[in-house]
Amino acid sequence: EAEEGLVEEEIPSLIDNGDNTVSDPIHNLMWAKQDSFHEFGYGVNWYEAHDYCESLNEKRFAGHDDWRLPSYDEAKTLFSFHKSNTDKDGAELHIDPLFDSGGGHNTWTYDEKPDFNQYALKFSYVTGNDVWENKDSEYSHVRIIRDDFRKEAWEPEWREKSKKLRK
């Protein structure tokens, strides 16, 4: 029987960090609020997407130098038909409105096609679909990501005191 008055702490799905980044405490990830289209005003190929990450790492964007392309599974975590934003053309994107509107409608991922590595996987925030795209295609964008090791900051206070969960 559950005790009366106990309220389970709700973990926020996304948090605006106030430095042009958004943290996802559930997946332990940090995203830039803007994508490559915001920076350049045009699409980038897969190689340029990596160069974009490298340039932001050199600048230590938001105080970090470990930005990268997301994996397919990571890119997918932003997508939800319950969320609404708009891309550069005014089309509906299914990502949280915490992200700046006016960006690209998809993102490159770092996933390369097995046995045919001229192709990489990209993910659409309009449809939720993925497609293998030639890495030279310049009709894509990138949302950069990094691992966010502040996960424990979002955990309940009592967890720190629990001996069972200490390693």
PDB file of N, CA and C in Angstrom, residues 9-92:
ATOM      1  N   GLU A   9       9.163  12.920  -7.494  1.00  0.00           N
ATOM      2  CA  GLU A   9       9.729  14.078  -8.195  1.00  0.00           C
ATOM      3  C   GLU A   9       9.681  13.829  -9.695  1.00  0.00           C
ATOM      4  N   GLU A  10       9.231  14.840 -10.424  1.00  0.00           N
ATOM      5  CA  GLU A  10       9.170  14.713 -11.872  1.00  0.00           C
ATOM      6  C   GLU A  10      10.457  15.258 -12.475  1.00  0.00           C
ATOM      7  N   ILE A  11      11.087  14.462 -13.304  1.00  0.00           N
ATOM      8  CA  ILE A  11      12.305  14.898 -13.973  1.00  0.00           C
ATOM      9  C   ILE A  11      11.899  15.679 -15.215  1.00  0.00           C
ATOM     10  N   PRO A  12      12.376  16.913 -15.361  1.00  0.00           N
ATOM     11  CA  PRO A  12      12.024  17.676 -16.565  1.00  0.00           C
ATOM     12  C   PRO A  12      12.638  17.020 -17.795  1.00  0.00           C
ATOM     13  N   SER A  13      11.896  17.016 -18.898  1.00  0.00           N
ATOM     14  CA  SER A  13      12.420  16.358 -20.089  1.00  0.00           C
ATOM     15  C   SER A  13      13.535  17.168 -20.733  1.00  0.00           C
ATOM     16  N   LEU A  14      13.410  18.491 -20.790  1.00  0.00           N
ATOM     17  CA  LEU A  14      14.463  19.351 -21.336  1.00  0.00           C
ATOM     18  C   LEU A  14      14.579  20.606 -20.483  1.00  0.00           C
ATOM     19  N   ILE A  15      15.792  21.099 -20.344  1.00  0.00           N
ATOM     20  CA  ILE A  15      16.054  22.277 -19.525  1.00  0.00           C
ATOM     21  C   ILE A  15      16.873  23.277 -20.328  1.00  0.00           C
ATOM     22  N   ASP A  16      16.393  24.522 -20.387  1.00  0.00           N
ATOM     23  CA  ASP A  16      17.137  25.598 -21.040  1.00  0.00           C
ATOM     24  C   ASP A  16      18.237  26.041 -20.083  1.00  0.00           C
ATOM     25  N   ASN A  17      19.486  25.902 -20.497  1.00  0.00           N
ATOM     26  CA  ASN A  17      20.622  26.233 -19.636  1.00  0.00           C
ATOM     27  C   ASN A  17      20.970  27.719 -19.632  1.00  0.00           C
ATOM     28  N   GLY A  18      20.321  28.504 -20.487  1.00  0.00           N
ATOM     29  CA  GLY A  18      20.583  29.935 -20.528  1.00  0.00           C
ATOM     30  C   GLY A  18      21.876  30.316 -21.225  1.00  0.00           C
ATOM     31  N   ASP A  19      22.516  29.367 -21.902  1.00  0.00           N
ATOM     32  CA  ASP A  19      23.777  29.644 -22.609  1.00  0.00           C
ATOM     33  C   ASP A  19      23.719  29.125 -24.048  1.00  0.00           C
ATOM     34  N   ASN A  20      22.526  29.166 -24.625  1.00  0.00           N
ATOM     35  CA  ASN A  20      22.280  28.650 -25.982  1.00  0.00           C
ATOM     36  C   ASN A  20      22.394  27.137 -26.072  1.00  0.00           C
ATOM     37  N   THR A  21      22.197  26.468 -24.934  1.00  0.00           N
ATOM     38  CA  THR A  21      22.149  25.012 -24.925  1.00  0.00           C
ATOM     39  C   THR A  21      20.909  24.547 -24.173  1.00  0.00           C
ATOM     40  N   VAL A  22      20.539  23.307 -24.435  1.00  0.00           N
ATOM     41  CA  VAL A  22      19.410  22.656 -23.780  1.00  0.00           C
ATOM     42  C   VAL A  22      19.905  21.311 -23.264  1.00  0.00           C
ATOM     43  N   SER A  23      19.651  21.019 -21.991  1.00  0.00           N
ATOM     44  CA  SER A  23      20.044  19.727 -21.427  1.00  0.00           C
ATOM     45  C   SER A  23      18.856  18.784 -21.379  1.00  0.00           C
ATOM     46  N   ASP A  24      19.161  17.526 -21.626  1.00  0.00           N
ATOM     47  CA  ASP A  24      18.194  16.440 -21.551  1.00  0.00           C
ATOM     48  C   ASP A  24      18.648  15.537 -20.406  1.00  0.00           C
ATOM     49  N   PRO A  25      18.128  15.759 -19.185  1.00  0.00           N
ATOM     50  CA  PRO A  25      18.595  14.984 -18.037  1.00  0.00           C
ATOM     51  C   PRO A  25      18.188  13.515 -18.076  1.00  0.00           C
ATOM     52  N   ILE A  26      17.180  13.186 -18.850  1.00  0.00           N
ATOM     53  CA  ILE A  26      16.751  11.788 -18.942  1.00  0.00           C
ATOM     54  C   ILE A  26      17.775  10.964 -19.720  1.00  0.00           C
ATOM     55  N   HIS A  27      18.294  11.533 -20.815  1.00  0.00           N
ATOM     56  CA  HIS A  27      19.267  10.823 -21.656  1.00  0.00           C
ATOM     57  C   HIS A  27      20.702  11.276 -21.404  1.00  0.00           C
ATOM     58  N   ASN A  28      20.877  12.225 -20.464  1.00  0.00           N
ATOM     59  CA  ASN A  28      22.210  12.696 -20.096  1.00  0.00           C
ATOM     60  C   ASN A  28      22.940  13.330 -21.285  1.00  0.00           C
ATOM     61  N   LEU A  29      22.209  14.204 -22.021  1.00  0.00           N
ATOM     62  CA  LEU A  29      22.749  14.846 -23.218  1.00  0.00           C
ATOM     63  C   LEU A  29      22.570  16.353 -23.145  1.00  0.00           C
ATOM     64  N   MET A  30      23.413  17.074 -23.866  1.00  0.00           N
ATOM     65  CA  MET A  30      23.271  18.519 -24.017  1.00  0.00           C
ATOM     66  C   MET A  30      23.268  18.830 -25.513  1.00  0.00           C
ATOM     67  N   TRP A  31      22.305  19.655 -25.937  1.00  0.00           N
ATOM     68  CA  TRP A  31      22.146  20.049 -27.337  1.00  0.00           C
ATOM     69  C   TRP A  31      22.370  21.548 -27.476  1.00  0.00           C
ATOM     70  N   ALA A  32      22.881  21.983 -28.625  1.00  0.00           N
ATOM     71  CA  ALA A  32      22.891  23.410 -28.939  1.00  0.00           C
ATOM     72  C   ALA A  32      21.466  23.793 -29.316  1.00  0.00           C
ATOM     73  N   LYS A  33      21.036  24.997 -28.928  1.00  0.00           N
ATOM     74  CA  LYS A  33      19.668  25.442 -29.247  1.00  0.00           C
ATOM     75  C   LYS A  33      19.490  25.728 -30.736  1.00  0.00           C
ATOM     76  N   GLN A  34      20.588  26.027 -31.420  1.00  0.00           N
ATOM     77  CA  GLN A  34      20.526  26.319 -32.846  1.00  0.00           C
ATOM     78  C   GLN A  34      21.264  25.238 -33.615  1.00  0.00           C
ATOM     79  N   ASP A  35      20.881  25.068 -34.884  1.00  0.00           N
ATOM     80  CA  ASP A  35      21.572  24.092 -35.717  1.00  0.00           C
ATOM     81  C   ASP A  35      22.459  24.799 -36.738  1.00  0.00           C
ATOM     82  N   SER A  36      23.053  24.030 -37.635  1.00  0.00           N
ATOM     83  CA  SER A  36      23.992  24.590 -38.613  1.00  0.00           C
ATOM     84  C   SER A  36      23.329  25.585 -39.559  1.00  0.00           C
ATOM     85  N   PHE A  37      22.027  25.442 -39.832  1.00  0.00           N
ATOM     86  CA  PHE A  37      21.361  26.399 -40.719  1.00  0.00           C
ATOM     87  C   PHE A  37      21.343  27.800 -40.102  1.00  0.00           C
ATOM     88  N   HIS A  38      21.168  27.878 -38.801  1.00  0.00           N
ATOM     89  CA  HIS A  38      21.205  29.181 -38.127  1.00  0.00           C
ATOM     90  C   HIS A  38      22.555  29.866 -38.358  1.00  0.00           C
ATOM     91  N   GLU A  39      23.610  29.068 -38.368  1.00  0.00           N
ATOM     92  CA  GLU A  39      24.966  29.601 -38.523  1.00  0.00           C
ATOM     93  C   GLU A  39      25.264  30.006 -39.967  1.00  0.00           C
ATOM     94  N   PHE A  40      24.908  29.139 -40.923  1.00  0.00           N
ATOM     95  CA  PHE A  40      25.333  29.342 -42.306  1.00  0.00           C
ATOM     96  C   PHE A  40      24.247  29.864 -43.242  1.00  0.00           C
ATOM     97  N   GLY A  41      22.985  29.522 -42.971  1.00  0.00           N
ATOM     98  CA  GLY A  41      21.902  29.918 -43.874  1.00  0.00           C
ATOM     99  C   GLY A  41      21.762  29.011 -45.076  1.00  0.00           C
ATOM    100  N   TYR A  42      22.430  27.864 -45.046  1.00  0.00           N
ATOM    101  CA  TYR A  42      22.325  26.878 -46.130  1.00  0.00           C
ATOM    102  C   TYR A  42      22.627  25.489 -45.569  1.00  0.00           C
ATOM    103  N   GLY A  43      22.363  24.466 -46.382  1.00  0.00           N
ATOM    104  CA  GLY A  43      22.607  23.096 -45.968  1.00  0.00           C
ATOM    105  C   GLY A  43      24.088  22.745 -46.006  1.00  0.00           C
ATOM    106  N   VAL A  44      24.443  21.698 -45.295  1.00  0.00           N
ATOM    107  CA  VAL A  44      25.833  21.234 -45.254  1.00  0.00           C
ATOM    108  C   VAL A  44      25.883  19.742 -45.538  1.00  0.00           C
ATOM    109  N   ASN A  45      27.015  19.302 -46.104  1.00  0.00           N
ATOM    110  CA  ASN A  45      27.190  17.863 -46.271  1.00  0.00           C
ATOM    111  C   ASN A  45      27.732  17.276 -44.964  1.00  0.00           C
ATOM    112  N   TRP A  46      27.892  15.962 -44.942  1.00  0.00           N
ATOM    113  CA  TRP A  46      28.295  15.259 -43.721  1.00  0.00           C
ATOM    114  C   TRP A  46      29.669  15.713 -43.243  1.00  0.00           C
ATOM    115  N   TYR A  47      30.577  15.925 -44.182  1.00  0.00           N
ATOM    116  CA  TYR A  47      31.937  16.339 -43.825  1.00  0.00           C
ATOM    117  C   TYR A  47      31.931  17.756 -43.249  1.00  0.00           C
ATOM    118  N   GLU A  48      31.136  18.632 -43.853  1.00  0.00           N
ATOM    119  CA  GLU A  48      31.008  20.002 -43.344  1.00  0.00           C
ATOM    120  C   GLU A  48      30.345  20.014 -41.968  1.00  0.00           C
ATOM    121  N   ALA A  49      29.453  19.065 -41.730  1.00  0.00           N
ATOM    122  CA  ALA A  49      28.816  18.950 -40.408  1.00  0.00           C
ATOM    123  C   ALA A  49      29.876  18.660 -39.347  1.00  0.00           C
ATOM    124  N   HIS A  50      30.818  17.765 -39.675  1.00  0.00           N
ATOM    125  CA  HIS A  50      31.919  17.476 -38.745  1.00  0.00           C
ATOM    126  C   HIS A  50      32.810  18.704 -38.562  1.00  0.00           C
ATOM    127  N   ASP A  51      33.075  19.422 -39.656  1.00  0.00           N
ATOM    128  CA  ASP A  51      33.881  20.650 -39.569  1.00  0.00           C
ATOM    129  C   ASP A  51      33.202  21.686 -38.677  1.00  0.00           C
ATOM    130  N   TYR A  52      31.880  21.774 -38.780  1.00  0.00           N
ATOM    131  CA  TYR A  52      31.099  22.700 -37.955  1.00  0.00           C
ATOM    132  C   TYR A  52      31.292  22.370 -36.474  1.00  0.00           C
ATOM    133  N   CYS A  53      31.212  21.089 -36.132  1.00  0.00           N
ATOM    134  CA  CYS A  53      31.446  20.664 -34.742  1.00  0.00           C
ATOM    135  C   CYS A  53      32.847  21.051 -34.296  1.00  0.00           C
ATOM    136  N   GLU A  54      33.818  20.778 -35.159  1.00  0.00           N
ATOM    137  CA  GLU A  54      35.205  21.079 -34.816  1.00  0.00           C
ATOM    138  C   GLU A  54      35.411  22.578 -34.581  1.00  0.00           C
ATOM    139  N   SER A  55      34.784  23.414 -35.416  1.00  0.00           N
ATOM    140  CA  SER A  55      34.943  24.866 -35.245  1.00  0.00           C
ATOM    141  C   SER A  55      34.320  25.333 -33.927  1.00  0.00           C
ATOM    142  N   LEU A  56      33.189  24.741 -33.550  1.00  0.00           N
ATOM    143  CA  LEU A  56      32.572  25.108 -32.270  1.00  0.00           C
ATOM    144  C   LEU A  56      33.396  24.601 -31.092  1.00  0.00           C
ATOM    145  N   ASN A  57      34.040  23.452 -31.268  1.00  0.00           N
ATOM    146  CA  ASN A  57      34.929  22.946 -30.219  1.00  0.00           C
ATOM    147  C   ASN A  57      36.140  23.859 -30.042  1.00  0.00           C
ATOM    148  N   GLU A  58      36.690  24.353 -31.158  1.00  0.00           N
ATOM    149  CA  GLU A  58      37.828  25.275 -31.077  1.00  0.00           C
ATOM    150  C   GLU A  58      37.438  26.568 -30.364  1.00  0.00           C
ATOM    151  N   LYS A  59      36.192  27.004 -30.563  1.00  0.00           N
ATOM    152  CA  LYS A  59      35.694  28.223 -29.901  1.00  0.00           C
ATOM    153  C   LYS A  59      35.224  27.958 -28.472  1.00  0.00           C
ATOM    154  N   ARG A  60      35.204  26.677 -28.081  1.00  0.00           N
ATOM    155  CA  ARG A  60      34.662  26.256 -26.781  1.00  0.00           C
ATOM    156  C   ARG A  60      33.237  26.790 -26.593  1.00  0.00           C
ATOM    157  N   PHE A  61      32.388  26.466 -27.559  1.00  0.00           N
ATOM    158  CA  PHE A  61      30.989  26.884 -27.518  1.00  0.00           C
ATOM    159  C   PHE A  61      30.362  26.470 -26.192  1.00  0.00           C
ATOM    160  N   ALA A  62      29.730  27.423 -25.516  1.00  0.00           N
ATOM    161  CA  ALA A  62      29.067  27.223 -24.216  1.00  0.00           C
ATOM    162  C   ALA A  62      30.022  26.636 -23.175  1.00  0.00           C
ATOM    163  N   GLY A  63      31.335  26.883 -23.360  1.00  0.00           N
ATOM    164  CA  GLY A  63      32.329  26.433 -22.392  1.00  0.00           C
ATOM    165  C   GLY A  63      32.772  24.994 -22.552  1.00  0.00           C
ATOM    166  N   HIS A  64      32.438  24.360 -23.681  1.00  0.00           N
ATOM    167  CA  HIS A  64      32.774  22.944 -23.888  1.00  0.00           C
ATOM    168  C   HIS A  64      33.501  22.753 -25.214  1.00  0.00           C
ATOM    169  N   ASP A  65      34.335  21.710 -25.267  1.00  0.00           N
ATOM    170  CA  ASP A  65      35.058  21.416 -26.501  1.00  0.00           C
ATOM    171  C   ASP A  65      34.891  19.955 -26.928  1.00  0.00           C
ATOM    172  N   ASP A  66      33.728  19.395 -26.591  1.00  0.00           N
ATOM    173  CA  ASP A  66      33.472  17.996 -26.952  1.00  0.00           C
ATOM    174  C   ASP A  66      32.150  17.832 -27.709  1.00  0.00           C
ATOM    175  N   TRP A  67      31.797  18.840 -28.512  1.00  0.00           N
ATOM    176  CA  TRP A  67      30.589  18.769 -29.336  1.00  0.00           C
ATOM    177  C   TRP A  67      30.823  17.791 -30.477  1.00  0.00           C
ATOM    178  N   ARG A  68      29.742  17.127 -30.911  1.00  0.00           N
ATOM    179  CA  ARG A  68      29.846  16.114 -31.968  1.00  0.00           C
ATOM    180  C   ARG A  68      28.508  15.963 -32.658  1.00  0.00           C
ATOM    181  N   LEU A  69      28.502  15.168 -33.725  1.00  0.00           N
ATOM    182  CA  LEU A  69      27.245  14.799 -34.362  1.00  0.00           C
ATOM    183  C   LEU A  69      26.529  13.803 -33.451  1.00  0.00           C
ATOM    184  N   PRO A  70      25.197  13.817 -33.449  1.00  0.00           N
ATOM    185  CA  PRO A  70      24.473  12.824 -32.645  1.00  0.00           C
ATOM    186  C   PRO A  70      24.454  11.462 -33.334  1.00  0.00           C
ATOM    187  N   SER A  71      24.230  10.435 -32.557  1.00  0.00           N
ATOM    188  CA  SER A  71      23.921   9.128 -33.138  1.00  0.00           C
ATOM    189  C   SER A  71      22.464   9.177 -33.602  1.00  0.00           C
ATOM    190  N   TYR A  72      22.067   8.189 -34.374  1.00  0.00           N
ATOM    191  CA  TYR A  72      20.665   8.112 -34.800  1.00  0.00           C
ATOM    192  C   TYR A  72      19.754   8.038 -33.573  1.00  0.00           C
ATOM    193  N   ASP A  73      20.108   7.187 -32.614  1.00  0.00           N
ATOM    194  CA  ASP A  73      19.271   7.028 -31.417  1.00  0.00           C
ATOM    195  C   ASP A  73      19.181   8.319 -30.615  1.00  0.00           C
ATOM    196  N   GLU A  74      20.278   9.077 -30.552  1.00  0.00           N
ATOM    197  CA  GLU A  74      20.251  10.355 -29.843  1.00  0.00           C
ATOM    198  C   GLU A  74      19.386  11.373 -30.587  1.00  0.00           C
ATOM    199  N   ALA A  75      19.533  11.438 -31.908  1.00  0.00           N
ATOM    200  CA  ALA A  75      18.741  12.383 -32.712  1.00  0.00           C
ATOM    201  C   ALA A  75      17.254  12.125 -32.516  1.00  0.00           C
ATOM    202  N   LYS A  76      16.905  10.857 -32.441  1.00  0.00           N
ATOM    203  CA  LYS A  76      15.510  10.432 -32.284  1.00  0.00           C
ATOM    204  C   LYS A  76      14.897  10.904 -30.964  1.00  0.00           C
ATOM    205  N   THR A  77      15.729  11.099 -29.927  1.00  0.00           N
ATOM    206  CA  THR A  77      15.186  11.467 -28.610  1.00  0.00           C
ATOM    207  C   THR A  77      14.518  12.835 -28.611  1.00  0.00           C
ATOM    208  N   LEU A  78      14.873  13.710 -29.551  1.00  0.00           N
ATOM    209  CA  LEU A  78      14.252  15.043 -29.605  1.00  0.00           C
ATOM    210  C   LEU A  78      12.878  15.026 -30.254  1.00  0.00           C
ATOM    211  N   PHE A  79      12.601  14.001 -31.048  1.00  0.00           N
ATOM    212  CA  PHE A  79      11.373  13.966 -31.843  1.00  0.00           C
ATOM    213  C   PHE A  79      10.169  13.544 -31.011  1.00  0.00           C
ATOM    214  N   SER A  80       9.082  14.317 -31.128  1.00  0.00           N
ATOM    215  CA  SER A  80       7.812  13.947 -30.509  1.00  0.00           C
ATOM    216  C   SER A  80       6.686  14.644 -31.254  1.00  0.00           C
ATOM    217  N   PHE A  81       5.676  13.878 -31.648  1.00  0.00           N
ATOM    218  CA  PHE A  81       4.510  14.476 -32.308  1.00  0.00           C
ATOM    219  C   PHE A  81       3.769  15.429 -31.366  1.00  0.00           C
ATOM    220  N   HIS A  82       4.068  15.353 -30.068  1.00  0.00           N
ATOM    221  CA  HIS A  82       3.438  16.243 -29.085  1.00  0.00           C
ATOM    222  C   HIS A  82       4.150  17.593 -28.985  1.00  0.00           C
ATOM    223  N   LYS A  83       5.290  17.725 -29.655  1.00  0.00           N
ATOM    224  CA  LYS A  83       6.065  18.976 -29.627  1.00  0.00           C
ATOM    225  C   LYS A  83       5.928  19.679 -30.970  1.00  0.00           C
ATOM    226  N   SER A  84       6.015  21.007 -30.955  1.00  0.00           N
ATOM    227  CA  SER A  84       5.879  21.757 -32.199  1.00  0.00           C
ATOM    228  C   SER A  84       6.834  22.945 -32.238  1.00  0.00           C
ATOM    229  N   ASN A  85       7.524  23.063 -33.363  1.00  0.00           N
ATOM    230  CA  ASN A  85       8.445  24.145 -33.633  1.00  0.00           C
ATOM    231  C   ASN A  85       8.364  24.372 -35.143  1.00  0.00           C
ATOM    232  N   THR A  86       9.078  25.344 -35.680  1.00  0.00           N
ATOM    233  CA  THR A  86       9.050  25.558 -37.135  1.00  0.00           C
ATOM    234  C   THR A  86      10.464  25.625 -37.690  1.00  0.00           C
ATOM    235  N   ASP A  87      10.601  25.154 -38.935  1.00  0.00           N
ATOM    236  CA  ASP A  87      11.907  25.189 -39.582  1.00  0.00           C
ATOM    237  C   ASP A  87      12.083  26.479 -40.379  1.00  0.00           C
ATOM    238  N   LYS A  88      13.139  26.558 -41.146  1.00  0.00           N
ATOM    239  CA  LYS A  88      13.502  27.745 -41.923  1.00  0.00           C
ATOM    240  C   LYS A  88      12.440  28.136 -42.939  1.00  0.00           C
ATOM    241  N   ASP A  89      11.629  27.166 -43.382  1.00  0.00           N
ATOM    242  CA  ASP A  89      10.584  27.416 -44.377  1.00  0.00           C
ATOM    243  C   ASP A  89       9.201  27.556 -43.752  1.00  0.00           C
ATOM    244  N   GLY A  90       9.121  27.509 -42.425  1.00  0.00           N
ATOM    245  CA  GLY A  90       7.837  27.605 -41.737  1.00  0.00           C
ATOM    246  C   GLY A  90       7.119  26.279 -41.579  1.00  0.00           C
ATOM    247  N   ALA A  91       7.758  25.180 -42.010  1.00  0.00           N
ATOM    248  CA  ALA A  91       7.156  23.851 -41.851  1.00  0.00           C
ATOM    249  C   ALA A  91       7.251  23.429 -40.385  1.00  0.00           C
ATOM    250  N   GLU A  92       6.308  22.595 -39.962  1.00  0.00           N
ATOM    251  CA  GLU A  92       6.296  22.154 -38.569  1.00  0.00           C
ATOM    252  C   GLU A  92       7.376  21.109 -38.318  1.00  0.00           C
TER     253      GLU A  92
END
